[in-house]
Coordinates of C-alpha atoms in Angstrom, one line a residue:
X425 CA 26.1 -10.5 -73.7
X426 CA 24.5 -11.1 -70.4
X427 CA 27.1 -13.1 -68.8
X428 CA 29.7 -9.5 -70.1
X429 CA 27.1 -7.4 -68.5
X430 CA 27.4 -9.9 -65.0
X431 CA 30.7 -9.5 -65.0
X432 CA 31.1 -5.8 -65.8
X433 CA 28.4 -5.4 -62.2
X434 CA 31.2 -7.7 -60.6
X435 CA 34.2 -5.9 -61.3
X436 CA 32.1 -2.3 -60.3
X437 CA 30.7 -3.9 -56.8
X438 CA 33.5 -3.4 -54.6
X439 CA 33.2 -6.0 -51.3
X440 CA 35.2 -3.3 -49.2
X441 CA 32.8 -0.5 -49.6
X442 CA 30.8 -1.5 -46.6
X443 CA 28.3 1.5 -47.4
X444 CA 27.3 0.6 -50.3
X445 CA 27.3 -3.2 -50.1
X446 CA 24.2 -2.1 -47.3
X447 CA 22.8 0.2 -49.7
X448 CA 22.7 -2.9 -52.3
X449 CA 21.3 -5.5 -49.4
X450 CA 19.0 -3.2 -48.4
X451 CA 17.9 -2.5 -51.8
X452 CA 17.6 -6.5 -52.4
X453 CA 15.3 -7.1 -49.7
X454 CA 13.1 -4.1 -50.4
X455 CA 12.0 -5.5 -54.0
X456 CA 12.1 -9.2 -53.1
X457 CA 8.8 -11.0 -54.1
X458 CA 9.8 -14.7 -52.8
X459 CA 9.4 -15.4 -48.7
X460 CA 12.0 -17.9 -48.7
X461 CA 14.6 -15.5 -49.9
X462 CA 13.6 -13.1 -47.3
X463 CA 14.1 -16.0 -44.2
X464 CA 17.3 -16.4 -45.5
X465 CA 18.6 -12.8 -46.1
X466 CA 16.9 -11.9 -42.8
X467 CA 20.0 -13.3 -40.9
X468 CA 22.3 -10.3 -42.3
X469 CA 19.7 -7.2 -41.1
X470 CA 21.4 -5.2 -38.7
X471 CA 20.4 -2.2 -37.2
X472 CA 23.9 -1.6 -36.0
X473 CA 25.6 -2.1 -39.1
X474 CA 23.1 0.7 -40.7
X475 CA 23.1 3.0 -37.8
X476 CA 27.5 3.1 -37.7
X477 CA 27.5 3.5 -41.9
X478 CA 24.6 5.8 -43.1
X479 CA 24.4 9.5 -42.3
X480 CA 20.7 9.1 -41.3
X481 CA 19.5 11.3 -44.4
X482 CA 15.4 11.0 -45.4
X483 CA 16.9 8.8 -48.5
X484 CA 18.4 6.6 -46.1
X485 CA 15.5 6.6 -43.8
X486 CA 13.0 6.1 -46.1
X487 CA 15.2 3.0 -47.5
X488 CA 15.4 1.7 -43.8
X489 CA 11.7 2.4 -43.7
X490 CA 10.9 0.1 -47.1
X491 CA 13.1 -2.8 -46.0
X492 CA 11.4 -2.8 -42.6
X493 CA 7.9 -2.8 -44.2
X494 CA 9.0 -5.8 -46.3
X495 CA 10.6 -8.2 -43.6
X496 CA 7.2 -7.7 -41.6
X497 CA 4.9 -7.8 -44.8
X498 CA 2.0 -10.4 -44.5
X499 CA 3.4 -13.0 -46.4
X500 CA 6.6 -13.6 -44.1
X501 CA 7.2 -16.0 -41.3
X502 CA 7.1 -16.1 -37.7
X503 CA 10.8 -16.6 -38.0
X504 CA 11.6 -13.6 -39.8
X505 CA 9.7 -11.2 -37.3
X506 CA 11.9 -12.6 -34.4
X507 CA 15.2 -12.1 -35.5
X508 CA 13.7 -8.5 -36.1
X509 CA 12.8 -8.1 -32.6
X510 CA 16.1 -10.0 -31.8
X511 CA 18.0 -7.0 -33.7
X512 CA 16.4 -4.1 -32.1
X513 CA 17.7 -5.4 -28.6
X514 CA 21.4 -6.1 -29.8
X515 CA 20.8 -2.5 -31.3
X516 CA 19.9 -1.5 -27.9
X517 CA 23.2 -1.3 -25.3
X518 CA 22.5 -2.2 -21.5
X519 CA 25.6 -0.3 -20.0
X520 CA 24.0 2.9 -19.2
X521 CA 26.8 4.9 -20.7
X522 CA 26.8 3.2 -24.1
X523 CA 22.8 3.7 -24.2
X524 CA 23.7 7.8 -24.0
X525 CA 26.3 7.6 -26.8
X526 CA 24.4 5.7 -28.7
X527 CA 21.1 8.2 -28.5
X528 CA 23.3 11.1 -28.8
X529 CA 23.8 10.1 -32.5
X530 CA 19.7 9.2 -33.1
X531 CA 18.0 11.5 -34.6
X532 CA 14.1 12.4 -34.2
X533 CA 12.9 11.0 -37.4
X534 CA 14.8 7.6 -36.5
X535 CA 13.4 7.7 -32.9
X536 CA 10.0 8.0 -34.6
X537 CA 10.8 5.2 -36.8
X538 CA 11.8 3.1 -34.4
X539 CA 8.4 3.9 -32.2
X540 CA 6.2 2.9 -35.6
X541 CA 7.4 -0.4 -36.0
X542 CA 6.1 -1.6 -32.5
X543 CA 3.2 -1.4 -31.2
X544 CA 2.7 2.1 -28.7
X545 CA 0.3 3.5 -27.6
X546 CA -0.1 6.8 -28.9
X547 CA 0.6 8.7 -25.4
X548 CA 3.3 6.9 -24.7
X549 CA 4.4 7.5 -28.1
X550 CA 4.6 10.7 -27.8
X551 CA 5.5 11.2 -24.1
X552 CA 8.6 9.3 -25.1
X553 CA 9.7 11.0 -27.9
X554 CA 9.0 14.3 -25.8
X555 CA 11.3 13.3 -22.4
X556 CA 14.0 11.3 -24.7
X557 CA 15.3 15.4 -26.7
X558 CA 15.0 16.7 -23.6
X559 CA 18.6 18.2 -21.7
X560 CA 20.5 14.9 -20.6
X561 CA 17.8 12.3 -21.4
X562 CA 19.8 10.8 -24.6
X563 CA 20.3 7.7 -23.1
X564 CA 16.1 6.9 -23.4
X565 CA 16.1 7.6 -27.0
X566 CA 17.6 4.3 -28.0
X567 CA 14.7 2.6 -25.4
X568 CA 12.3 3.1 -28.6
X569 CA 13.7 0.1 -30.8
X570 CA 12.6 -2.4 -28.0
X571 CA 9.2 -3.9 -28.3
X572 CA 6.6 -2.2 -25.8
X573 CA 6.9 -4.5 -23.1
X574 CA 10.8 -4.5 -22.5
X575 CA 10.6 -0.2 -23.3
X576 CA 8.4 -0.4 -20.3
X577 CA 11.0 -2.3 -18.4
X578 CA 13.4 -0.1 -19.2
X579 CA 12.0 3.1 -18.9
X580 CA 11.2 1.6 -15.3
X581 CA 15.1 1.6 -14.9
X582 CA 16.1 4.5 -16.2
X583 CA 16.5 6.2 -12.7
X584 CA 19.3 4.1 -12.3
X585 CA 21.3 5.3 -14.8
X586 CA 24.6 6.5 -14.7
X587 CA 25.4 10.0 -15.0
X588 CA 23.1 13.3 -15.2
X589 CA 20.1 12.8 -15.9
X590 CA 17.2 15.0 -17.0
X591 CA 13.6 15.4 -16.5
X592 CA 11.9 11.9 -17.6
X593 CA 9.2 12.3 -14.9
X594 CA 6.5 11.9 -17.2
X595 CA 7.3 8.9 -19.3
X596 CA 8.7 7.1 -16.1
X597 CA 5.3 8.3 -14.2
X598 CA 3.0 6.6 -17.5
X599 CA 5.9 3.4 -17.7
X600 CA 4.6 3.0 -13.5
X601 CA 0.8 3.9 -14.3
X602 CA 0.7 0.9 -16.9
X603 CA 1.9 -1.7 -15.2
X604 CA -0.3 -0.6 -11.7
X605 CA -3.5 -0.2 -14.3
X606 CA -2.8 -3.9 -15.4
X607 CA -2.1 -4.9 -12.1
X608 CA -5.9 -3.4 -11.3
X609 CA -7.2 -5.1 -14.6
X610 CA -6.1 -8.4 -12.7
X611 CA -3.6 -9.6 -15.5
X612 CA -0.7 -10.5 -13.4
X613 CA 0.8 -12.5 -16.0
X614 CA 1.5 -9.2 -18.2
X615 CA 2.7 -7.2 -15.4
X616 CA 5.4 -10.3 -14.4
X617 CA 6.1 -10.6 -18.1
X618 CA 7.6 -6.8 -18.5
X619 CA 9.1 -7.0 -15.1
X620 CA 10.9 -10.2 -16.4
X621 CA 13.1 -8.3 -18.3
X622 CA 15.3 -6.8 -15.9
X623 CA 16.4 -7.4 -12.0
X624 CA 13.8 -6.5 -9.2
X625 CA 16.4 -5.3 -7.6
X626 CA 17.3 -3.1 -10.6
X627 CA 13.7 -1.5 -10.6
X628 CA 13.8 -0.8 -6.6
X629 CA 17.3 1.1 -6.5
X630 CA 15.4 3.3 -9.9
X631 CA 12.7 4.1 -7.7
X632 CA 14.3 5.6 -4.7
X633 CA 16.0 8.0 -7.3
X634 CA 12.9 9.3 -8.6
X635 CA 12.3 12.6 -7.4
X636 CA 8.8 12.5 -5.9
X637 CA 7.0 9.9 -3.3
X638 CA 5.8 6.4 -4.3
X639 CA 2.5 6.8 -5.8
X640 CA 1.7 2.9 -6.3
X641 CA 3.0 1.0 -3.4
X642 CA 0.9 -1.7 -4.7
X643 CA 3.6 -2.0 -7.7
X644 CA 6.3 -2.1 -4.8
X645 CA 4.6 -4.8 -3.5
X646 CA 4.6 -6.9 -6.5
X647 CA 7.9 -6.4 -7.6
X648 CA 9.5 -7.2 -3.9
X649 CA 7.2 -10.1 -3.3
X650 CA 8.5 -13.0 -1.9
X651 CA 12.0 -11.5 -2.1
X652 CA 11.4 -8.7 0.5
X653 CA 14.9 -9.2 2.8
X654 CA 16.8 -10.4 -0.1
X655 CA 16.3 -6.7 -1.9
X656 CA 16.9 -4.9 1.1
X657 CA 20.0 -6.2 2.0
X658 CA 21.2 -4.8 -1.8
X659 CA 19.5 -1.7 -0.7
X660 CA 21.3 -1.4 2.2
X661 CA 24.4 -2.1 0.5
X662 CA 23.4 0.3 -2.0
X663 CA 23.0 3.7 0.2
X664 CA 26.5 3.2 1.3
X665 CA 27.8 2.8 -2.4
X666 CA 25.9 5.8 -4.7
X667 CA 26.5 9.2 -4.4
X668 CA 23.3 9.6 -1.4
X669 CA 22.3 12.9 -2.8
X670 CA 20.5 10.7 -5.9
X671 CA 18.6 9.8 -3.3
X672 CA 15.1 10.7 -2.3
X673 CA 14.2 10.7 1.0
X674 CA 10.2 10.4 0.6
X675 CA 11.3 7.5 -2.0
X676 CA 13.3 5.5 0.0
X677 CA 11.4 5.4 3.2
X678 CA 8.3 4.5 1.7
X679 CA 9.9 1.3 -0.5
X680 CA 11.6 0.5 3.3
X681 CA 8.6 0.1 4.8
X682 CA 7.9 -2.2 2.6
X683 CA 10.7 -4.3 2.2
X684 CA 11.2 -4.0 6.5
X685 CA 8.2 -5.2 6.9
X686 CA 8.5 -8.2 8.8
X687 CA 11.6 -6.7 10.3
X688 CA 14.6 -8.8 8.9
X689 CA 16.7 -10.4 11.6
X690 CA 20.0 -11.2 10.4
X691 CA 20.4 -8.1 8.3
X692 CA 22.6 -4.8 10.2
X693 CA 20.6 -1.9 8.8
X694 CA 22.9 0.5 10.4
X695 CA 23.8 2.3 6.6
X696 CA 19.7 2.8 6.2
X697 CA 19.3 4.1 9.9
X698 CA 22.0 6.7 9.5
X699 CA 20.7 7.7 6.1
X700 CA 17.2 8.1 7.7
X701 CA 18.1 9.9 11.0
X702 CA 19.9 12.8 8.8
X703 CA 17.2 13.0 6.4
X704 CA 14.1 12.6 8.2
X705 CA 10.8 13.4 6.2
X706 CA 7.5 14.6 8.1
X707 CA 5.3 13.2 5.9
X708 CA 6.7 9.4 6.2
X709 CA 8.7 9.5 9.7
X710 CA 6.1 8.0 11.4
X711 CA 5.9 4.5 9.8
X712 CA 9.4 4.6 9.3
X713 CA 10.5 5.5 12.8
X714 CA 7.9 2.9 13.7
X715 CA 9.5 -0.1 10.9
X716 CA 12.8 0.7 12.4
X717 CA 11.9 0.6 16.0
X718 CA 10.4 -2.7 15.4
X719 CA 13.5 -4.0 13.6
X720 CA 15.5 -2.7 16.8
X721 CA 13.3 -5.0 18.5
X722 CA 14.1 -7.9 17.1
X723 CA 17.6 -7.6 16.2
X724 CA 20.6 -8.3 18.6
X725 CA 21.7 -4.9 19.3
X726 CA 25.3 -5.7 20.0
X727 CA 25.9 -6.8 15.9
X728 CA 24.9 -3.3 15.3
X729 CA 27.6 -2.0 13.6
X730 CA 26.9 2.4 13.7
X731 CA 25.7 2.9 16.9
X732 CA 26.1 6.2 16.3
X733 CA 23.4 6.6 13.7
X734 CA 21.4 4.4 15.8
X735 CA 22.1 6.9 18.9
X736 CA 20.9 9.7 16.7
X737 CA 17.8 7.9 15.1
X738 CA 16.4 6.9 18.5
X739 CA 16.9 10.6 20.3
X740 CA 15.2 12.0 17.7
X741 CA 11.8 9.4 18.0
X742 CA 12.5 10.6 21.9
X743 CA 12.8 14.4 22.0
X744 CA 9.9 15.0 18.9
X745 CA 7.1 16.1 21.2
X746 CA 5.6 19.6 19.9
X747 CA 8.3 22.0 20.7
X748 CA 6.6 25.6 21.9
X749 CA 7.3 28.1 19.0
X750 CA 6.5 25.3 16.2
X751 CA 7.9 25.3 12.9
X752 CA 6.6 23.6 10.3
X753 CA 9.5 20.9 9.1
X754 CA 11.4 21.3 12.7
X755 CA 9.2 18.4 14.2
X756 CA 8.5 15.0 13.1
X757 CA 6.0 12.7 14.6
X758 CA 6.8 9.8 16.6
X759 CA 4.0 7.0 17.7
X760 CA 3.8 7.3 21.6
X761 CA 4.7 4.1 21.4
X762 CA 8.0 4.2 19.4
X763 CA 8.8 7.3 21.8
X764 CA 8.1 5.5 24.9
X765 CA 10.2 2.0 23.4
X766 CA 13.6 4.5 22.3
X767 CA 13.3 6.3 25.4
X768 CA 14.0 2.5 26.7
X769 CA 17.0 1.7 24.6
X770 CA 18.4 5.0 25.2
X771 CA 17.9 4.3 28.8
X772 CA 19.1 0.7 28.5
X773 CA 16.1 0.2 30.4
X774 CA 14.3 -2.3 28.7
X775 CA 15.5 -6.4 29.4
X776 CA 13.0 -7.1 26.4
X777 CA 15.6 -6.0 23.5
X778 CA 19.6 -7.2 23.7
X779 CA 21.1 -4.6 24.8
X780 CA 24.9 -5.0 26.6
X781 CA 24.6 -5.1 30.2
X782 CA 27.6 -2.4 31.4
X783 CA 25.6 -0.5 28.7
X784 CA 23.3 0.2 31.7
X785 CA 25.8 0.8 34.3
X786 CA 27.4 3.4 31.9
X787 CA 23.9 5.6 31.8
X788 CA 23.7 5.4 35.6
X789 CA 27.3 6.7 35.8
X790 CA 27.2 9.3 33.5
X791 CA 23.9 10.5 34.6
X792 CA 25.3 10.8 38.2
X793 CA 28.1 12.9 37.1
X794 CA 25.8 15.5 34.9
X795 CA 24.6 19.1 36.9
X796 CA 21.0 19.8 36.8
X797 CA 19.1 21.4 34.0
X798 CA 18.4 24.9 34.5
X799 CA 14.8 24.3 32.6
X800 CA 12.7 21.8 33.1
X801 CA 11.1 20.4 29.6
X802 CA 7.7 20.4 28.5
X803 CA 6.4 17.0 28.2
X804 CA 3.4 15.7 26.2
X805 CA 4.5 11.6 27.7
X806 CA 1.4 10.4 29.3
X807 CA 4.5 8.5 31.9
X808 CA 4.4 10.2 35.2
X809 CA 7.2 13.0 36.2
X810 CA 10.1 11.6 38.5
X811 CA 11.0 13.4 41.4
X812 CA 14.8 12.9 39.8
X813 CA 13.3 15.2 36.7
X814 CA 13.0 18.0 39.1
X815 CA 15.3 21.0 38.2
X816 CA 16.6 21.4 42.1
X817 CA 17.1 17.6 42.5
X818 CA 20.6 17.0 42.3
X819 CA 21.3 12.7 42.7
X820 CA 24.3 12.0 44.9
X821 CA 27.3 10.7 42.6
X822 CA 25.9 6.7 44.3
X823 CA 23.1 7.2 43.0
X824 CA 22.1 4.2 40.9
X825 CA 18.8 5.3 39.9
X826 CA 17.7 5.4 36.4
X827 CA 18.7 8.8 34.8
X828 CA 16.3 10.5 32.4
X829 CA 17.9 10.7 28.7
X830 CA 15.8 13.2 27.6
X831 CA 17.4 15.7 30.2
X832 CA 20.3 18.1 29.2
X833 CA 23.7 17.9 30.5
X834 CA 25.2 20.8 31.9
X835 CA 27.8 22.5 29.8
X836 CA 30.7 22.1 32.2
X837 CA 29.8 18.5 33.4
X838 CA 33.3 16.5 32.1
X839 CA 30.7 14.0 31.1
X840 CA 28.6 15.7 28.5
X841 CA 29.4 14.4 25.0
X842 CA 30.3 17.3 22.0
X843 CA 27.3 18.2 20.1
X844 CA 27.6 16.3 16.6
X845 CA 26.4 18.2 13.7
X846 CA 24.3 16.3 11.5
X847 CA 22.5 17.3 7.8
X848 CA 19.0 17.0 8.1
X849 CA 16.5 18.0 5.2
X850 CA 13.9 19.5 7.2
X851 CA 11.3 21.0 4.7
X852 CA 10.4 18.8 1.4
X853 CA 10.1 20.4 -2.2
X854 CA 8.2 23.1 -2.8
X855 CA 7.6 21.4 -6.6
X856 CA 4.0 21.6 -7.3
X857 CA 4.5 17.7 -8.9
X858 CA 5.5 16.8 -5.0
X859 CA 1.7 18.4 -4.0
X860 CA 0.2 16.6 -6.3
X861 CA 1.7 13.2 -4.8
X862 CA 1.6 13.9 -1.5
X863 CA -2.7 13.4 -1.8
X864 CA -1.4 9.7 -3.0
X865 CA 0.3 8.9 0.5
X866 CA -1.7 6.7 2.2
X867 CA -0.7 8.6 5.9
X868 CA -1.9 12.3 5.6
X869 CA 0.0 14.3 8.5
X870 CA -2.1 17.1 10.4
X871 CA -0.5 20.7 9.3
X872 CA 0.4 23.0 12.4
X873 CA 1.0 26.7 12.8
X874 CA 3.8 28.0 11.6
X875 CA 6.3 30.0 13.6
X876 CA 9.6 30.3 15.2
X877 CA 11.0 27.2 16.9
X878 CA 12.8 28.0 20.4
X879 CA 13.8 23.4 20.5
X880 CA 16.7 23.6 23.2
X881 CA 19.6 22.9 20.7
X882 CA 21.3 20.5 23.2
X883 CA 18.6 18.1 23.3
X884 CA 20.8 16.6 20.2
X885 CA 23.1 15.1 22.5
X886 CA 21.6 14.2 26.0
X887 CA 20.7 10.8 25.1
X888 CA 24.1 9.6 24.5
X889 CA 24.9 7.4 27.8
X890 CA 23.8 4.1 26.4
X891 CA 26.3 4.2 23.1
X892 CA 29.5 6.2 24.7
X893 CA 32.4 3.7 25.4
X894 CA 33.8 6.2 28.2
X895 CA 37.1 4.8 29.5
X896 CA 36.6 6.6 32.4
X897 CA 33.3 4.8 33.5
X898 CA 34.4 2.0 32.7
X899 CA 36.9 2.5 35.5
X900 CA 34.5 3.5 37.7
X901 CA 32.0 0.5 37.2
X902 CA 35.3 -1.6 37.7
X903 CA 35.8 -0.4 40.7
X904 CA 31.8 -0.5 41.9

């Protein structure tokens, strides 16, 4: 009678019905009393194969739910546990794009599921479960079947995604707040052990997409240690590769600093120094004009391969004294020291840095040919005025003296370069989040009257001699 009744179960089981041969493992392993059975039936869980064949109903979740609870009873192995965890990260895509699929098809109740059987902290728990239904944030959902160390990681990353992405400030902000609290804690070894999940490189290209400053540098710090030049060199490749306007300003020149600091000598940062020169922030340009300036220092000029970013970058560290009629985002401030040094280079002045030689004889040239200002400029240099600054001092076309870059050319002078229009964000976000972080910047910047600006548009383009390859001067240097 038994071995009827076997066979009747046989002939009903059908091996093609995928669905229900799950429904019958699942079923198994829910009401299994023996731990050896369970190590071995372990090896065919998978969240993948349940996700693509069940509708996700409560019966289905709760099932899910029981055979979970068993594999991670008491009474089973270390083993078993692993492959679990193993599971939940083959469940878990890393293209970007198959991550958003994938969460656009998870529902709450499995998201929650998926947070229980880790261990979370309850705010993170929550904040997660909040930011992942939010407009465009699918793609974090499926983050919550990865133990809490590697959802960490990952969360970390999620800038970096491809695609439109929504608001995940506040997870991302609590994923960057508990790996900076452990680093205060002194356990290093946990803070190296989430980060060892992904590429620090990865992290760093997240991080100058999230929309407000830096508020642990100290995290930067640890991430890029020891590999400082290496990541900036993918950084700099990276600015000329992603669509620029993912990219934040206050971000990026805070995470250069650090990564430029020593200045790298064999690396041509002209893709960074053109990014920065057309978005220049007030609250950071200082330490970045400064980090650049430095790297100009020590790098041989003539490998530079945009010298026309590099052009723009240092007239604006020269021409950002206080213009009368202030404006608050039409002025950034410049070290006197950084001014004085690009004043220099512009000038082709200074024998310290490798600049070309005819490079030199060019600016004497060109300056010889250029009509005096009209207006004389308002200086706050502490450098004593020329007498060849002097708005009724005309130099004889021999005149070899150094010319003042600073000075405007006069519109009909043949040798006065076009004025080039460049995007620069002037004013940063009026978001209240971007107040809040701006207390967390370690440079606070004195806030000035506001009012109209009267800057002398032209100033944009006076500095040019050193950079313009004028076939014309270089005829006439020939023939000196």
């Amino acid at each position: 009678m038994s071995s009827k009744l076997v066979d009747a179960w046989r002939v009903q089981l059908n091996l093609n019905d995928r669905d229900r041969l799950l429904t019958t493992y699942m079923d198994l392993v829910a009401e299994a009393s023996d731990p050896k059975l369970l190590e071995r039936a372990v090896a065919s869980f998978s969240f993948v194969e349940w996700f693509w064949t069940q509708e996700q109903s409560q019966e289905e979740l709760a099932q899910l739910k029981k055979t979970w609870d068993r594999l991670t009873a008491t009474d089973t192995s270390l083993r078993v546990r692993e492959t679990l965890t193993a599971r939940a990260r083959k469940f878990v895509p890393s293209d970007s794009q198959n991550l958003r699929e994938l969460g656009e098809g998870l529902t709450t109740e499995l998201v929650q599921f998926f947070l229980g059987t880790h261990s979370f902290p309850l705010y993170f728990h929550d904040s997660l479960v909040e930011d992942a239904f939010k407009p465009d944030n699918a793609d974090l959902r499926p983050l919550a079947a990865l133990p809490f160390e590697e959802c960490i990681a990952r969360v970390l990353f999620s800038y970096n995604h491809k695609g439109k992405l929504g608001d995940r400030r506040n997870i991302f902000d609590l994923a960057e707040y508990h790996c900076y609290d452990l680093l205060e804690k002194g356990k290093i070894d946990d803070v190296t052990r989430i980060l060892s999940h992904l590429d620090r490189l990865q992290l760093i290209k997240s991080s100058i997409q999230h929309p407000h400053a830096i508020i642990y540098p100290s995290l930067v710090e640890f991430i890029v240690k020891d590999r400082k030049h290496e990541i900036l060199r993918g950084i700099n490749e990276f600015v000329k590769e992603v669509d620029q306007s993912r990219l934040v300003p206050l971000s990026l020149s805070e995470v250069f600093c650090i990564l430029a600091s020593p200045p790298p000598t064999d690396i041509n940062l002209s893709p960074l120094i053109d990014y920065f020169s057309r978005h220049p922030k007030y609250w950071t340009w200082e330490e970045t004009s400064d980090t650049i300036i430095a790297y100009l220092d020590s790098f041989d000029l003539s490998q530079i391969s945009d010298s026309t970013a590099v052009r723009r970058f240092l007239e604006q560290c020269a021409n950002t004294e206080v213009p009368n009629g202030y404006r608050y985002g039409d002025w950034y401030p410049t070290s006197n020291e950084s001014r004085a040094r690009a004043r220099d280079l512009l000038a082709g002045e200074s024998s310290s840095l490798s600049l070309p030689l005819h490079s030199t004889n060019r600016a004497r040239k060109l300056n010889s040919l250029s009509s005096p200002p009209a207006v004389a400029i308002a200086s706050t240099s502490t450098h004593p005025a020329s007498p060849s600054h002097s708005p009724t001092h005309t130099p004889p076309l021999n005149d070899a003296s150094r010319p003042d870059p600073l000075l405007p050319h006069s519109a009909d002078s043949p040798a006065a370069p076009a004025q080039e229009s460049v995007e620069v964000d002037a004013v940063p976000s009026a978001d209240p989040h971007y107040d809040n972080r701006m207390t967390a910047l370690d440079h606070s910047r004195p806030i000035l009257p506001s009012s109209e600006s009267t800057s002398d548009p032209s100033l944009d383009s006076d500095s040019r001699v050193v950079f313009d390859q004028s076939p014309a001067l270089e005829n006439a240097h020939q023939e000196d």
